[in-house]
Coordinates of C-alpha atoms and ligand atoms in Angstrom, one line a residue:
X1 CA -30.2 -2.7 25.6
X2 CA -30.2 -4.3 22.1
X3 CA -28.3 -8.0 21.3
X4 CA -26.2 -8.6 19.1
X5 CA -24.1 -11.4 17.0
X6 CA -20.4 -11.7 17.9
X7 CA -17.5 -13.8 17.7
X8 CA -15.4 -14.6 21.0
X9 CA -13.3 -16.6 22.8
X10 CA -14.3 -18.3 25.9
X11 CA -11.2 -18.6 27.4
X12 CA -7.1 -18.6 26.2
X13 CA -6.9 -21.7 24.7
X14 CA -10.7 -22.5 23.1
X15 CA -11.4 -20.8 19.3
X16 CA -13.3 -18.2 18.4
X17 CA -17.6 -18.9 18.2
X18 CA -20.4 -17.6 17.7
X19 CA -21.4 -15.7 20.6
X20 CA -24.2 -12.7 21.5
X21 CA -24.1 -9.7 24.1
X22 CA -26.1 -6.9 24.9
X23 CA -24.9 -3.3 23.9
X24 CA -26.1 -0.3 26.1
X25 CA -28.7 2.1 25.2
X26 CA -26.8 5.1 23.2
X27 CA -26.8 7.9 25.6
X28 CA -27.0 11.2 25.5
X29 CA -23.2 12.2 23.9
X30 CA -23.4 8.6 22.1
X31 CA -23.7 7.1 18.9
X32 CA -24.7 4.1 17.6
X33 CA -23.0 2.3 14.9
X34 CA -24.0 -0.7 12.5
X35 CA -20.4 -2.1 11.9
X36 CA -19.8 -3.0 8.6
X37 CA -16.2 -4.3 8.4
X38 CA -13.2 -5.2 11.4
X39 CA -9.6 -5.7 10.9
X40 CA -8.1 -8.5 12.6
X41 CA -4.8 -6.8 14.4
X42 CA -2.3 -9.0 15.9
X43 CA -3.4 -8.1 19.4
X44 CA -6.4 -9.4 19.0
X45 CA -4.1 -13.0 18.9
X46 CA -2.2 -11.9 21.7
X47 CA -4.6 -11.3 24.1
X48 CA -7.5 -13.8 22.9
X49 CA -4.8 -16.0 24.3
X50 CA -3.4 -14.7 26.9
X51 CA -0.1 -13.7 26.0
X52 CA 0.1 -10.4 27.5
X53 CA -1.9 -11.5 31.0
X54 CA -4.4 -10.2 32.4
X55 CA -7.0 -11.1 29.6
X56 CA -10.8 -11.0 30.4
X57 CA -13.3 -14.1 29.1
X58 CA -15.5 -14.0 27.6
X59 CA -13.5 -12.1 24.9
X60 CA -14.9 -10.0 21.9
X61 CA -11.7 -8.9 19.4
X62 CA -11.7 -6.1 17.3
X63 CA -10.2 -2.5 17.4
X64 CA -10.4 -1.6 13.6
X65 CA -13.7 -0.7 13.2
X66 CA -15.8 1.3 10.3
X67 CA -19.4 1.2 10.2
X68 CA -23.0 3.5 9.4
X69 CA -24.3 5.5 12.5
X70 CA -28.0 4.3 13.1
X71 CA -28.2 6.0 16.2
X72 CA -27.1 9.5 18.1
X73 CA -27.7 10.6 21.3
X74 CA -29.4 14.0 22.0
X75 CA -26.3 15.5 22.7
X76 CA -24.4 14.9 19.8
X77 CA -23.0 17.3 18.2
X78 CA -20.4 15.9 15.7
X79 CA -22.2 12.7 14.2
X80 CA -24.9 12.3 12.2
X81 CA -27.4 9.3 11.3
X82 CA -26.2 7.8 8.0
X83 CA -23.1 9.0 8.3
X84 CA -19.7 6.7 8.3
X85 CA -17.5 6.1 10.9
X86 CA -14.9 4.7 13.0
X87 CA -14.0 3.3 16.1
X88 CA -10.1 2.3 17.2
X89 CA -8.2 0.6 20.1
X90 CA -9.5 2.6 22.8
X91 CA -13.7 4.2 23.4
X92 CA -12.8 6.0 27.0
X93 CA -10.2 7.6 29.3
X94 CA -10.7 9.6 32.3
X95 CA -10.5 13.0 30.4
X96 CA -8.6 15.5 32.6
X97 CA -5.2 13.9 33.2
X98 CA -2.2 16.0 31.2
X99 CA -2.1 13.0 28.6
X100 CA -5.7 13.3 27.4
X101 CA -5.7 17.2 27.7
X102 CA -2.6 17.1 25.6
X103 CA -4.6 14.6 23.0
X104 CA -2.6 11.6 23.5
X105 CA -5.6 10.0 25.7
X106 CA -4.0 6.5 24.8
X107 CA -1.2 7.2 27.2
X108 CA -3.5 8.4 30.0
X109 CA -2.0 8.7 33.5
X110 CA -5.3 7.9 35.4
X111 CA -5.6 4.2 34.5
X112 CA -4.4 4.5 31.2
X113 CA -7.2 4.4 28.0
X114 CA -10.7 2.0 28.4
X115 CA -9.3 -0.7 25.7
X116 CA -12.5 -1.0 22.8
X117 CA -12.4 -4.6 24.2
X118 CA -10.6 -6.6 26.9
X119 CA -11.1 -3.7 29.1
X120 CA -13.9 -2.3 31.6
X121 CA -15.8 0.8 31.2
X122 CA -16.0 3.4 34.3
X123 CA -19.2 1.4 35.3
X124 CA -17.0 -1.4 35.4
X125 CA -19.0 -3.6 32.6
X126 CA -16.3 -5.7 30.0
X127 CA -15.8 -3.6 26.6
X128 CA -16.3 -5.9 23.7
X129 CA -15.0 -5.4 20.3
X130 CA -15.8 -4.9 16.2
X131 CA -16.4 -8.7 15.9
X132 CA -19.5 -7.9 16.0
X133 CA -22.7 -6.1 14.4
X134 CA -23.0 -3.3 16.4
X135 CA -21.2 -1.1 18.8
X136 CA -22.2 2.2 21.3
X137 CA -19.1 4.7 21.9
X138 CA -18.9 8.2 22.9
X139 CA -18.7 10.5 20.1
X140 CA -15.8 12.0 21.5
X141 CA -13.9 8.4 20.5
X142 CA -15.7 8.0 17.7
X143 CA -14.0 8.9 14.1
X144 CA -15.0 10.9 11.0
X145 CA -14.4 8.4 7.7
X146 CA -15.2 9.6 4.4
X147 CA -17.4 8.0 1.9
X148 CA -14.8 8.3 -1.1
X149 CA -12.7 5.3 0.0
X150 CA -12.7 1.4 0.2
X151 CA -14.2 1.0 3.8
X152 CA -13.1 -2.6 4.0
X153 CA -9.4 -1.0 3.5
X154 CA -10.3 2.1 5.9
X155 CA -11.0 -0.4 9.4
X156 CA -7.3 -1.4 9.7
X157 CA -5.9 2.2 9.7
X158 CA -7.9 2.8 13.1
X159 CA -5.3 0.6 14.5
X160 CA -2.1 -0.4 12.0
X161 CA -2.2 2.7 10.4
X162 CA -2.3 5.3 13.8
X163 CA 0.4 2.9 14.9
X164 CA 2.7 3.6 12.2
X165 CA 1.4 7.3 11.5
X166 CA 1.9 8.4 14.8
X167 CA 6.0 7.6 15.3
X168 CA 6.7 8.2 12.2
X169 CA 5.0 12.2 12.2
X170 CA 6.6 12.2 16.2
X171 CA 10.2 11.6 15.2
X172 CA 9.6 14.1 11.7
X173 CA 10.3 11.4 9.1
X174 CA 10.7 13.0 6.2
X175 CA 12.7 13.6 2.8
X176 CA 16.5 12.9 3.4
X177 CA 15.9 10.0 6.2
X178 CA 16.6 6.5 5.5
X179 CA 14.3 4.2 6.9
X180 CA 13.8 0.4 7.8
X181 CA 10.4 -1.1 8.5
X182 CA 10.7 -4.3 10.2
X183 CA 8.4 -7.2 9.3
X184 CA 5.7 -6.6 6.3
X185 CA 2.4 -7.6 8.3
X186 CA -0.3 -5.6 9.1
X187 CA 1.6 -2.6 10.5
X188 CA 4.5 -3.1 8.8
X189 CA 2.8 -2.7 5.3
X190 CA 1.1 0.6 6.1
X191 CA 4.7 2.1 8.1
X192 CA 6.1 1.5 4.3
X193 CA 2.9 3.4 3.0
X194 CA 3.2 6.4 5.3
X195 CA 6.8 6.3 5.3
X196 CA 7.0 6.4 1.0
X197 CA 4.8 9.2 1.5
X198 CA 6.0 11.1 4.1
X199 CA 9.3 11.2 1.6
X200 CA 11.6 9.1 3.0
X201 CA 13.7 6.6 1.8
X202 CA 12.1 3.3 2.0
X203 CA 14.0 -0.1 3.1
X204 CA 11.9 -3.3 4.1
X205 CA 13.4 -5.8 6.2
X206 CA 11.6 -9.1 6.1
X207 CA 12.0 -12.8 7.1
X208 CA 10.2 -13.7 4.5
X209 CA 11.8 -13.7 0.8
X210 CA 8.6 -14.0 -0.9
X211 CA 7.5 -10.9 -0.2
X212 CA 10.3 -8.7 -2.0
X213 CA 7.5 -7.8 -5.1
X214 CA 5.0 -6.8 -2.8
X215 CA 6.9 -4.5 -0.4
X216 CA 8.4 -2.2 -4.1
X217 CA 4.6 -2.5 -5.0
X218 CA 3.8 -0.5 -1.5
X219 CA 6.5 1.9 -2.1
X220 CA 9.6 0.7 -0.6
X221 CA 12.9 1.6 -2.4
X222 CA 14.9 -1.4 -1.4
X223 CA 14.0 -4.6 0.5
X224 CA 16.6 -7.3 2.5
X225 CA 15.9 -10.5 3.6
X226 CA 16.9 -10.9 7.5
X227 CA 17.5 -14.2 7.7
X228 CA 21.0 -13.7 5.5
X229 CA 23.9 -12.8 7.4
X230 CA 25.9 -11.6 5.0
X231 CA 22.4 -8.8 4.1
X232 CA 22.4 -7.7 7.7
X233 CA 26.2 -6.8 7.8
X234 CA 26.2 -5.0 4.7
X235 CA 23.8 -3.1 6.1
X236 CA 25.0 -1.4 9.5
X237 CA 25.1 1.7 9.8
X238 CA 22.6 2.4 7.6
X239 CA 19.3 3.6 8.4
X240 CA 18.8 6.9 10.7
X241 CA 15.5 4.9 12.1
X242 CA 13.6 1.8 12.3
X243 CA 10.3 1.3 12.6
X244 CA 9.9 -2.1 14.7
X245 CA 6.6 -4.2 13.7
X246 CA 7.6 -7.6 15.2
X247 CA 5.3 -9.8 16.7
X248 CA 7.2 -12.8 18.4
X249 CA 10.6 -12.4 20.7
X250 CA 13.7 -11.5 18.8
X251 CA 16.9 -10.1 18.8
X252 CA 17.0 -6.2 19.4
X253 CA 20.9 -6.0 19.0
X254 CA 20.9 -7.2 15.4
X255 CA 18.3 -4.0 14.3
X256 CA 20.1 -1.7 16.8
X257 CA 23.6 -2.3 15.0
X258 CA 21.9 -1.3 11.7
X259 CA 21.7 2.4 13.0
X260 CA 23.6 5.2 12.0
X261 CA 25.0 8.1 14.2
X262 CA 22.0 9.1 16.3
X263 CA 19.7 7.3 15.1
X264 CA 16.3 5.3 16.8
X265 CA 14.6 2.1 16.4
X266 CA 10.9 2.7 17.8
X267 CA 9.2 -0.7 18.9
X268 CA 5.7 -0.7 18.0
X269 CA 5.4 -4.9 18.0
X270 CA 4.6 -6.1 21.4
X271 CA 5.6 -9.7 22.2
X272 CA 4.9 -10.9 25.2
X273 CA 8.8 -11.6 26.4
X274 CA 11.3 -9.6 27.0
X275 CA 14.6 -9.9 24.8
X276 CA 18.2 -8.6 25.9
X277 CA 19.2 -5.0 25.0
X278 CA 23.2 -4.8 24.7
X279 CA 24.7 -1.3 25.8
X280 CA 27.0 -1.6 23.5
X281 CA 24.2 -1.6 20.6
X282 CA 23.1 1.9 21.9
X283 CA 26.6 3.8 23.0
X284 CA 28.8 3.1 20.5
X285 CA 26.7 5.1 18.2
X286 CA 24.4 7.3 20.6
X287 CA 21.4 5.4 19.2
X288 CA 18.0 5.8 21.1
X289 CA 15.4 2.8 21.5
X290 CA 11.9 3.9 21.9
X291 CA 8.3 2.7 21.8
X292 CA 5.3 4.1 20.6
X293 CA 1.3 3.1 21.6
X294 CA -1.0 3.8 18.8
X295 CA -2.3 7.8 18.6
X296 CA -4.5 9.8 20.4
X297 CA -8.0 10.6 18.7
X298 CA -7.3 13.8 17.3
X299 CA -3.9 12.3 15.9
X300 CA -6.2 9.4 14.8
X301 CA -8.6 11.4 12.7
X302 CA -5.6 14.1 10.9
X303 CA -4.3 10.4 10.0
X304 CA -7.5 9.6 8.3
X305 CA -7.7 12.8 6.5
X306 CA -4.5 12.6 5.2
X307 CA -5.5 9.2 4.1
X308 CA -8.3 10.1 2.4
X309 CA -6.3 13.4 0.7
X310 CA -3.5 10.9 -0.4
X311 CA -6.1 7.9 -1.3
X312 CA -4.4 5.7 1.0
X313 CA -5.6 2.3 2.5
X314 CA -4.8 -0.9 3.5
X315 CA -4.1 -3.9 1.4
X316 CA -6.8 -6.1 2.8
X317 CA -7.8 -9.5 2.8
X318 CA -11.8 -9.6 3.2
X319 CA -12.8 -12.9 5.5
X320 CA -16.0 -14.3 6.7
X321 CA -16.2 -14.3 10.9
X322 CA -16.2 -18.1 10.5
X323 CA -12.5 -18.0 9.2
X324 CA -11.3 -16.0 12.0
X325 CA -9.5 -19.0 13.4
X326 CA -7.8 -19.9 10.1
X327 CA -6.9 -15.8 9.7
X328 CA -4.9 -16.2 13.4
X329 CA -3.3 -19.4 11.9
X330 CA -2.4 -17.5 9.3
X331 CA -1.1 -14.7 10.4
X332 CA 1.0 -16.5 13.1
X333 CA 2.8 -18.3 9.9
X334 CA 3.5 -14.3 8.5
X335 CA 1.1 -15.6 5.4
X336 CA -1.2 -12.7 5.5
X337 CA -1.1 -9.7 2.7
X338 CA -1.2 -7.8 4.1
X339 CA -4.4 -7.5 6.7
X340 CA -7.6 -9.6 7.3
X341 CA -10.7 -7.8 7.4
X342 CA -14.3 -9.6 8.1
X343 CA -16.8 -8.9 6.5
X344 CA -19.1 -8.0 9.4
X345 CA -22.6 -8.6 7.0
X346 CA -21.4 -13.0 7.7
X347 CA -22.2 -12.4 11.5
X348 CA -25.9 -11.6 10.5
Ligands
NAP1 P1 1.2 -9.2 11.7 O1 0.3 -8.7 10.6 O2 1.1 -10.6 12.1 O3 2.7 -8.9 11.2 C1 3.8 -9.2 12.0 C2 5.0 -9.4 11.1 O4 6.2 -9.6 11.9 C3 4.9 -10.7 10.2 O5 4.2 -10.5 9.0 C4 6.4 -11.0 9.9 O6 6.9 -10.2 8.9 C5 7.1 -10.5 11.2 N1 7.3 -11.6 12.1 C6 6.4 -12.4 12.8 N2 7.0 -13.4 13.5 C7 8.4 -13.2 13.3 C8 9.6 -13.8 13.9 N3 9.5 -14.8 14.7 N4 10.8 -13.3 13.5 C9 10.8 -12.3 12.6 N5 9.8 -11.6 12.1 C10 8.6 -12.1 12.5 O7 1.0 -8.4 13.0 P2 0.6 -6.8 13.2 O8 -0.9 -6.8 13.4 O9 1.2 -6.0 12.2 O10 1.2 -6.5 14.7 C11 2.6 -6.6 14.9 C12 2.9 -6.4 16.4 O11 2.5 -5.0 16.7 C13 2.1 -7.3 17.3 O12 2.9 -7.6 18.4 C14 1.0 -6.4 17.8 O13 0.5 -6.7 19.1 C15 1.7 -5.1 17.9 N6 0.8 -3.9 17.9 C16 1.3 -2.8 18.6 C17 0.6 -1.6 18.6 C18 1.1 -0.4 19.3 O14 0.3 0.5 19.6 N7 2.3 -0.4 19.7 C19 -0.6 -1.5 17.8 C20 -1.0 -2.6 17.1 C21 -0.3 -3.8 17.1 P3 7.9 -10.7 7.7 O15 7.2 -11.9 7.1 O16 8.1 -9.6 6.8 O17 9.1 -11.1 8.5
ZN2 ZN1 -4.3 -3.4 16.9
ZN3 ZN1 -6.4 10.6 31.2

């Protein structure tokens, strides 16, 4: 067992601290990794407090990790020592349902995916997260990342960027589709990455004016202010499908009427109510409303090889832990460009 420094939450309404746990012995088929950098993901807000239910306290954030193995297990095949790697939103599932034998392990039928933190392992011990200097994980989670890239811009595509990868490569978005990404945060910025580079055409649809410059910089052919009326009629009809990145309750209706024939607005946000779906937004045009849960592992790692082929990463803002409560501030306000990332060297 080795201890080591971490930032949690004691419960859903105290702020992060300093905080130390114990990490287990690397196993046999495990490795051991000195994290270097974690993204902050909006989930991490969520569920520090409490929005979702169901939370577990103490609480250790952090899916978007990147760090140096410093350890392997006598099994381990696929690792090395002094090699990079990653770790994303999930570090176990139970392996043989048809969801993990298919790859897609996050949607797994037994129990669904062991959550990297806010979670218990099949031992039933709490997972905790990358907010903190060191982690053990199962090589079989456990991601290759190449050493030719920005790691502090690698950590958040183990979470934002499999989000919006994954939907994008399931529905084929490609040359000839017109598409929205709603809300330029975290995911939002890397679904107009991916998108710009899968070929498609590129709309951003923001609340927030200010960021008009920044969204053309990321590759987006055209961006519209949703807070303008006059915008959001002009534009119905318009986009064959919409990449939902949304954090807090809003109306579905108003991005549903913005699809043509056929088309499909895939939720990836997650906030924690519900909101009205009209039929009329969905029949009058055969639309299709869908959601999508981050990628499976080997979904995961062709994302971070394309990544690396295409020199693509995220547009990061590097924090010290002991700013993780001004980062959730932050990012609550939408005043985030476009994805915090701490520094994991300040928790030493
Ligand atoms: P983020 O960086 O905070 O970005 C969210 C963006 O949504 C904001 O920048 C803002 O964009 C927009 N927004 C926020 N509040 C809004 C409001 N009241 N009305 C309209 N727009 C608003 O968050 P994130 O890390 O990208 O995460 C986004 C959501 O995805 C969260 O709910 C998170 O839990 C969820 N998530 C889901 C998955 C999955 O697997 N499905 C994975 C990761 C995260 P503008 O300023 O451009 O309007
Ligand atoms: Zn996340
Ligand atoms: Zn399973």
């Amino acid at each position: 067992m080795t201890i080591v420094n971490a930032y949690a939450a004691q419960n859903e309404t105290s702020p992060l601290a300093p905080f130390t746990l114990e990490r287990r012995v690397a196993g046999p088929h495990d490795v051991k990794i000195e994290i270097l950098y974690c993204g902050v993901c909006h989930s991490d807000i969520h569920q520090v407090r409490n929005e979702w239910g169901g939370s577990i306290f103490p609480m250790v954030p952090g899916h978007e990790i990147v760090g140096r193995i410093i350890e392997i297990g006598d099994h381990v095949r696929n690792f090395k020592v002094g090699e990079l790697a990653g770790v994303g939103c999930f570090v176990d599932s139970c392996r043989t349902c048809p969801s993990c034998l298919a790859n897609e392990e996050q949607y797994c039928d037994n129990g669904g995916m062991v959550g990297t933190y806010n979670a218990r392992d099949k031992e039933g011990n709490p997972t905790y997260g990358g907010y903190s200097t060191q982690i053990v994980v199962d090589e079989k989670y456990t991601l290759h990342v190449d050493d030719s890239l920005p790691i502090e811009g690698v950590a958040p595509l183990l979470c934002a960027g499999i989000t919006t990868y994954s939907p994008l490569r399931h529905w084929n978005i490609g040359k000839g589709h017109k598409v929205a990404i709603v809300g330029l945060g975290g995911l939002g910025h890397m679904g107009v990455k991916f998108a710009a580079s899968f070929g498609a055409e590129v709309t951003v649809l923001s609340s927030s004016k200010s960021k008009m410059n920044d969204a053309l910089a990321l590759g987006a052919h055209h961006f519209a202010v949703t807070k303008e009326p006059a915008t959001m009629k002009s534009l119905q009809g318009k986009f064959d499908f919409i990449l939902n990145t949304i954090s807090a309750q809003h109306d579905y209706n108003e991005y549903l009427n913005l699809l043509t024939l056929n088309g499909t607005m895939v939720l990836v946000g997650a906030p924690p109510r519900p909101s009205d779906v009209s039929a009329f937004s969905l029949i009058g045009k055969r639309r299709s409303l869908a959601g999508s849960l981050i990628g499976g592992i080997r979904e995961t790692q062709e994302m971070l090889n394309y990544c690396a082929e295409h020199n693509i990463v995220s547009d990061v803002e590097v924090i010290k832990a002991s700013y993780i409560n001004e980062a959730y501030e932050r990012m609550i306000k939408a005043d985030v460009k476009y994805r915090f990332v701490i520094d994991i060297a300040s928790l030493k």
